[in-house]
mmCIF file of C-alpha atoms in Angstrom:
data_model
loop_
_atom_site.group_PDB
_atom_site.id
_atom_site.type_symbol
_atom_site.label_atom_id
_atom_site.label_comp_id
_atom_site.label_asym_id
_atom_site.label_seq_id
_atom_site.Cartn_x
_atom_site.Cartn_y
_atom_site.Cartn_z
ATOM 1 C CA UNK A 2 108.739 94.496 78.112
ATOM 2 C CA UNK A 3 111.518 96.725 79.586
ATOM 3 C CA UNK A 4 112.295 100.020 78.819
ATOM 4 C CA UNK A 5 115.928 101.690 79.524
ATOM 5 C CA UNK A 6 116.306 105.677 79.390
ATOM 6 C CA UNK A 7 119.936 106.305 78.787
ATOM 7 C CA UNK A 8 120.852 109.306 80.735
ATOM 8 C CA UNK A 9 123.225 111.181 78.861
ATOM 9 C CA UNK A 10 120.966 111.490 75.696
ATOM 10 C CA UNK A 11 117.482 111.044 77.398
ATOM 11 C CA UNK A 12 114.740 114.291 75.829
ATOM 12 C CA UNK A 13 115.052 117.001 78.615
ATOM 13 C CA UNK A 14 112.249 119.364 79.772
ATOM 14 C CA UNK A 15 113.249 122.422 80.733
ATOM 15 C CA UNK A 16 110.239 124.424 80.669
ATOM 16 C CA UNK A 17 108.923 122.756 84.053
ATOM 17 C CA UNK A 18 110.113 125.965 86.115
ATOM 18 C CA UNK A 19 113.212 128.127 86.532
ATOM 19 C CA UNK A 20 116.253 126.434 86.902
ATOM 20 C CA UNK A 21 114.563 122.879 86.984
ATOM 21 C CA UNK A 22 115.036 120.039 84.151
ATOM 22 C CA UNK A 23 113.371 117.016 84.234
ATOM 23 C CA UNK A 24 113.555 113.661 81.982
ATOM 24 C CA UNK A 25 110.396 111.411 81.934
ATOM 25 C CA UNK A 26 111.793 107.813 82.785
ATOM 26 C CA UNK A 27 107.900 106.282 82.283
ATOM 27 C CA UNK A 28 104.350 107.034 81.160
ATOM 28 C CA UNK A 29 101.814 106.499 79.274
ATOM 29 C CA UNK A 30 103.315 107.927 76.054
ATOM 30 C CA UNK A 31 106.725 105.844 76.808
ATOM 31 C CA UNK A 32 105.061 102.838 78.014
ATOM 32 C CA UNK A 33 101.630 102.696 76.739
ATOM 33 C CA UNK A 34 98.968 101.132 79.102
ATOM 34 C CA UNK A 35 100.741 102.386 81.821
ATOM 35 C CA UNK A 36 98.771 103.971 84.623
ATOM 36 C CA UNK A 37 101.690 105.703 86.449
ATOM 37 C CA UNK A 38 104.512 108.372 85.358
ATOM 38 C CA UNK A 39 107.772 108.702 86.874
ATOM 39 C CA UNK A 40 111.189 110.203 86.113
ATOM 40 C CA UNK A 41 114.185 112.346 87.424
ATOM 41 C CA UNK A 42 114.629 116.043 88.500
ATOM 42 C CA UNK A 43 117.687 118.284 88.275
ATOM 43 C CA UNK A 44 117.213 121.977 90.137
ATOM 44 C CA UNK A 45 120.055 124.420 90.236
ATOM 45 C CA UNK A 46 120.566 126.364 93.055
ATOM 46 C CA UNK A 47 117.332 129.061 93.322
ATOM 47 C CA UNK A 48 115.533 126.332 90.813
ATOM 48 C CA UNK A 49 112.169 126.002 92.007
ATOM 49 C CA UNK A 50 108.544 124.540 90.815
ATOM 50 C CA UNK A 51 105.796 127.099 90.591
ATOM 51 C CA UNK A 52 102.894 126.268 93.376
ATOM 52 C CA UNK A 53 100.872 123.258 91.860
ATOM 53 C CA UNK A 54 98.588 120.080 92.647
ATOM 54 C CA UNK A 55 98.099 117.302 90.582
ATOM 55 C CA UNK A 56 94.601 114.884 90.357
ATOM 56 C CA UNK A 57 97.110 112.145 91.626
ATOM 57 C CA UNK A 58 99.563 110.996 94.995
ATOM 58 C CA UNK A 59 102.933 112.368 94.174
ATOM 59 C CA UNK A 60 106.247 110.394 95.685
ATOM 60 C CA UNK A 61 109.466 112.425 95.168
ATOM 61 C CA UNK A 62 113.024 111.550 96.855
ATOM 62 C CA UNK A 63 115.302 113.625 96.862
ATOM 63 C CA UNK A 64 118.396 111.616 95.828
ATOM 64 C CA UNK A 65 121.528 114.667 96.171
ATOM 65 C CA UNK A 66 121.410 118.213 97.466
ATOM 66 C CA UNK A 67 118.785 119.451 99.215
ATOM 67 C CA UNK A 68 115.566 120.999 98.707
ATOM 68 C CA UNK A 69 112.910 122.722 100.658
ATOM 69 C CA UNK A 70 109.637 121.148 99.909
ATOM 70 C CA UNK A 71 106.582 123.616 100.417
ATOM 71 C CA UNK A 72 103.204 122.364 100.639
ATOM 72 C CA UNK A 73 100.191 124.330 102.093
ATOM 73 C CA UNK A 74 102.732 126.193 104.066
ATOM 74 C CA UNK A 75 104.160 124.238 105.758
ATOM 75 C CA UNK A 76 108.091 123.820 104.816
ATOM 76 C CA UNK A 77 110.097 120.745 105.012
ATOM 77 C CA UNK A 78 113.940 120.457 104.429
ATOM 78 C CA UNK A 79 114.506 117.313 102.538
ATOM 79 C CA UNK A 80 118.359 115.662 101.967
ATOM 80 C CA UNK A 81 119.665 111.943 101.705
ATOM 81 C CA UNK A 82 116.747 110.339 99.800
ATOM 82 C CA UNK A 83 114.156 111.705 102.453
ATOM 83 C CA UNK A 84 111.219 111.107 100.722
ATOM 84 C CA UNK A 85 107.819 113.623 100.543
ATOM 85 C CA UNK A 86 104.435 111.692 99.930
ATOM 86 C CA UNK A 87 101.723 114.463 98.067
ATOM 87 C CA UNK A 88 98.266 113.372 98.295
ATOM 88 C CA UNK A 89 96.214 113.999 95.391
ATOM 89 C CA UNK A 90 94.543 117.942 95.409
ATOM 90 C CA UNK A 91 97.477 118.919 97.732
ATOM 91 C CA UNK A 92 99.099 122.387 96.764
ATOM 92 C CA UNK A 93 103.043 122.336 96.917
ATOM 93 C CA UNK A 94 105.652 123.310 95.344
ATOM 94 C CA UNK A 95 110.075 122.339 95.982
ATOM 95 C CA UNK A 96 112.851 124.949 95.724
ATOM 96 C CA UNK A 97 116.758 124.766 95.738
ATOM 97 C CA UNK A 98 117.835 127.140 98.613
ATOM 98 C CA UNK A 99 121.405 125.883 98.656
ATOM 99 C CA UNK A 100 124.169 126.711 96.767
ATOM 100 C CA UNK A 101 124.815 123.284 95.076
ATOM 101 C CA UNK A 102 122.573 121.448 92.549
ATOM 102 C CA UNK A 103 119.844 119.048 94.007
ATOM 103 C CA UNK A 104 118.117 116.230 92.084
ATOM 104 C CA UNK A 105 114.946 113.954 92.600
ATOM 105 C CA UNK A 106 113.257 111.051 91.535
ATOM 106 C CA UNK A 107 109.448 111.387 91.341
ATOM 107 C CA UNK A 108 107.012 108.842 90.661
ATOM 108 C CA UNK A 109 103.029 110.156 90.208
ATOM 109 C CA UNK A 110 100.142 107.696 90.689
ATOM 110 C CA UNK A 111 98.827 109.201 87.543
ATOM 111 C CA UNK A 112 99.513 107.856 83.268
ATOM 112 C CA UNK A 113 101.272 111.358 82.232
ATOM 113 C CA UNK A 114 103.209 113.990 84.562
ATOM 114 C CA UNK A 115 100.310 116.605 84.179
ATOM 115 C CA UNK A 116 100.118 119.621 86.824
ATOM 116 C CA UNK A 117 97.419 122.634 87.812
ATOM 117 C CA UNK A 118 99.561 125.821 88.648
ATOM 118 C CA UNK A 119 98.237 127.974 90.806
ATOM 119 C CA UNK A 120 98.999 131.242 92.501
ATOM 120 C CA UNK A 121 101.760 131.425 94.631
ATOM 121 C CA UNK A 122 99.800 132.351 97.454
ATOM 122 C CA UNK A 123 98.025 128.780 97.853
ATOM 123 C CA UNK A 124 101.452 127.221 99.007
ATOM 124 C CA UNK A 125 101.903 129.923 101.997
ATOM 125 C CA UNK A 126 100.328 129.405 105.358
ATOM 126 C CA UNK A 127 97.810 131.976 104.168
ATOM 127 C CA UNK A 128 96.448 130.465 101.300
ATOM 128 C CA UNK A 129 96.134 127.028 103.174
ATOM 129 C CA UNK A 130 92.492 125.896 102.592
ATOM 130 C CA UNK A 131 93.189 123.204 105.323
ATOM 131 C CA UNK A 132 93.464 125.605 108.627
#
C-alpha cells in the first residue's frame, strides 16, 4: 500500500507547544499495523516543545532554520538536516531561538506520536538524572 499526505491540506496539530505545528505523515491510525510514527514540524521563531520523553528512540532532522535541541542539559545547535538521535526515557525538549521559522522531520520508533511532559527542570543540567 502507499500512502501520500498532501501538504497544503494535510490535518495540522497545533496544540503540540507554543508556536509549533506538526502534521502526522504515518502511524498507526494512518497506516494501521504500523509499528512506527513519523511526520513534519513547523516552529516559529520562540516556538518550542515543553520538556518530554517518550517510551521510544526519537530521530528528528532538522530540514530549514535552526533549532536548539535540549536534552538533559546539555544544548545542541542543529541546522542543515543535522540530525538528533533520542533514546527511549531520554528527557528533551527543541526551541526556535532564531528569528526565522525552522522545520523538522521526525520519525519515532513507536505506532502513535505519544509524549510524557515533564517539568521544565528535568531538561536543565540540574534536573539531569544522568550526572
Amino acid at each position: 500500500m502507499e500512502r501520500v499526505t498532501r501538504f497544503r491540506s494535510a490535518r495540522r496539530s497545533f496544540g503540540v507547544g507554543p508556536g509549533a505545528e506538526f502534521i502526522d505523515y504515518f502511524n498507526a491510525e494512518l497506516v494501521p499495523g504500523i509499528e512506527m510514527s513519523g511526520g513534519y514540524g513547523r516552529f516559529q521563531p520562540g516556538g518550542r516543545l515543553p520538556a518530554h520523553v517518550h517510551d521510544f528512540d526519537e530521530s528528528i532532522c532538522i530540514i530549514d532554520g535552526i533549532a536548539t535541541c535540549l536534552v538533559e542539559g546539555r544544548a545542541s545547535v542543529m541546522s542543515h538536516c543535522s540530525t538528533a538521535m533520542v533514546p527511549r526515557g531520554r528527557v528533551h525538549y527543541f526551541i526556535n531561538e532564531s528569528s526565522a521559522a525552522m522545520e523538522m522531520i521526525w520519525v519515532y520508533a513507536g505506532p502513535m506520536p505519544e509524549r510524557i511532559v515533564v517539568a521544565a527542570a528535568c531538561a536543565t543540567e540540574a534536573g539531569n538524572p544522568w550526572r
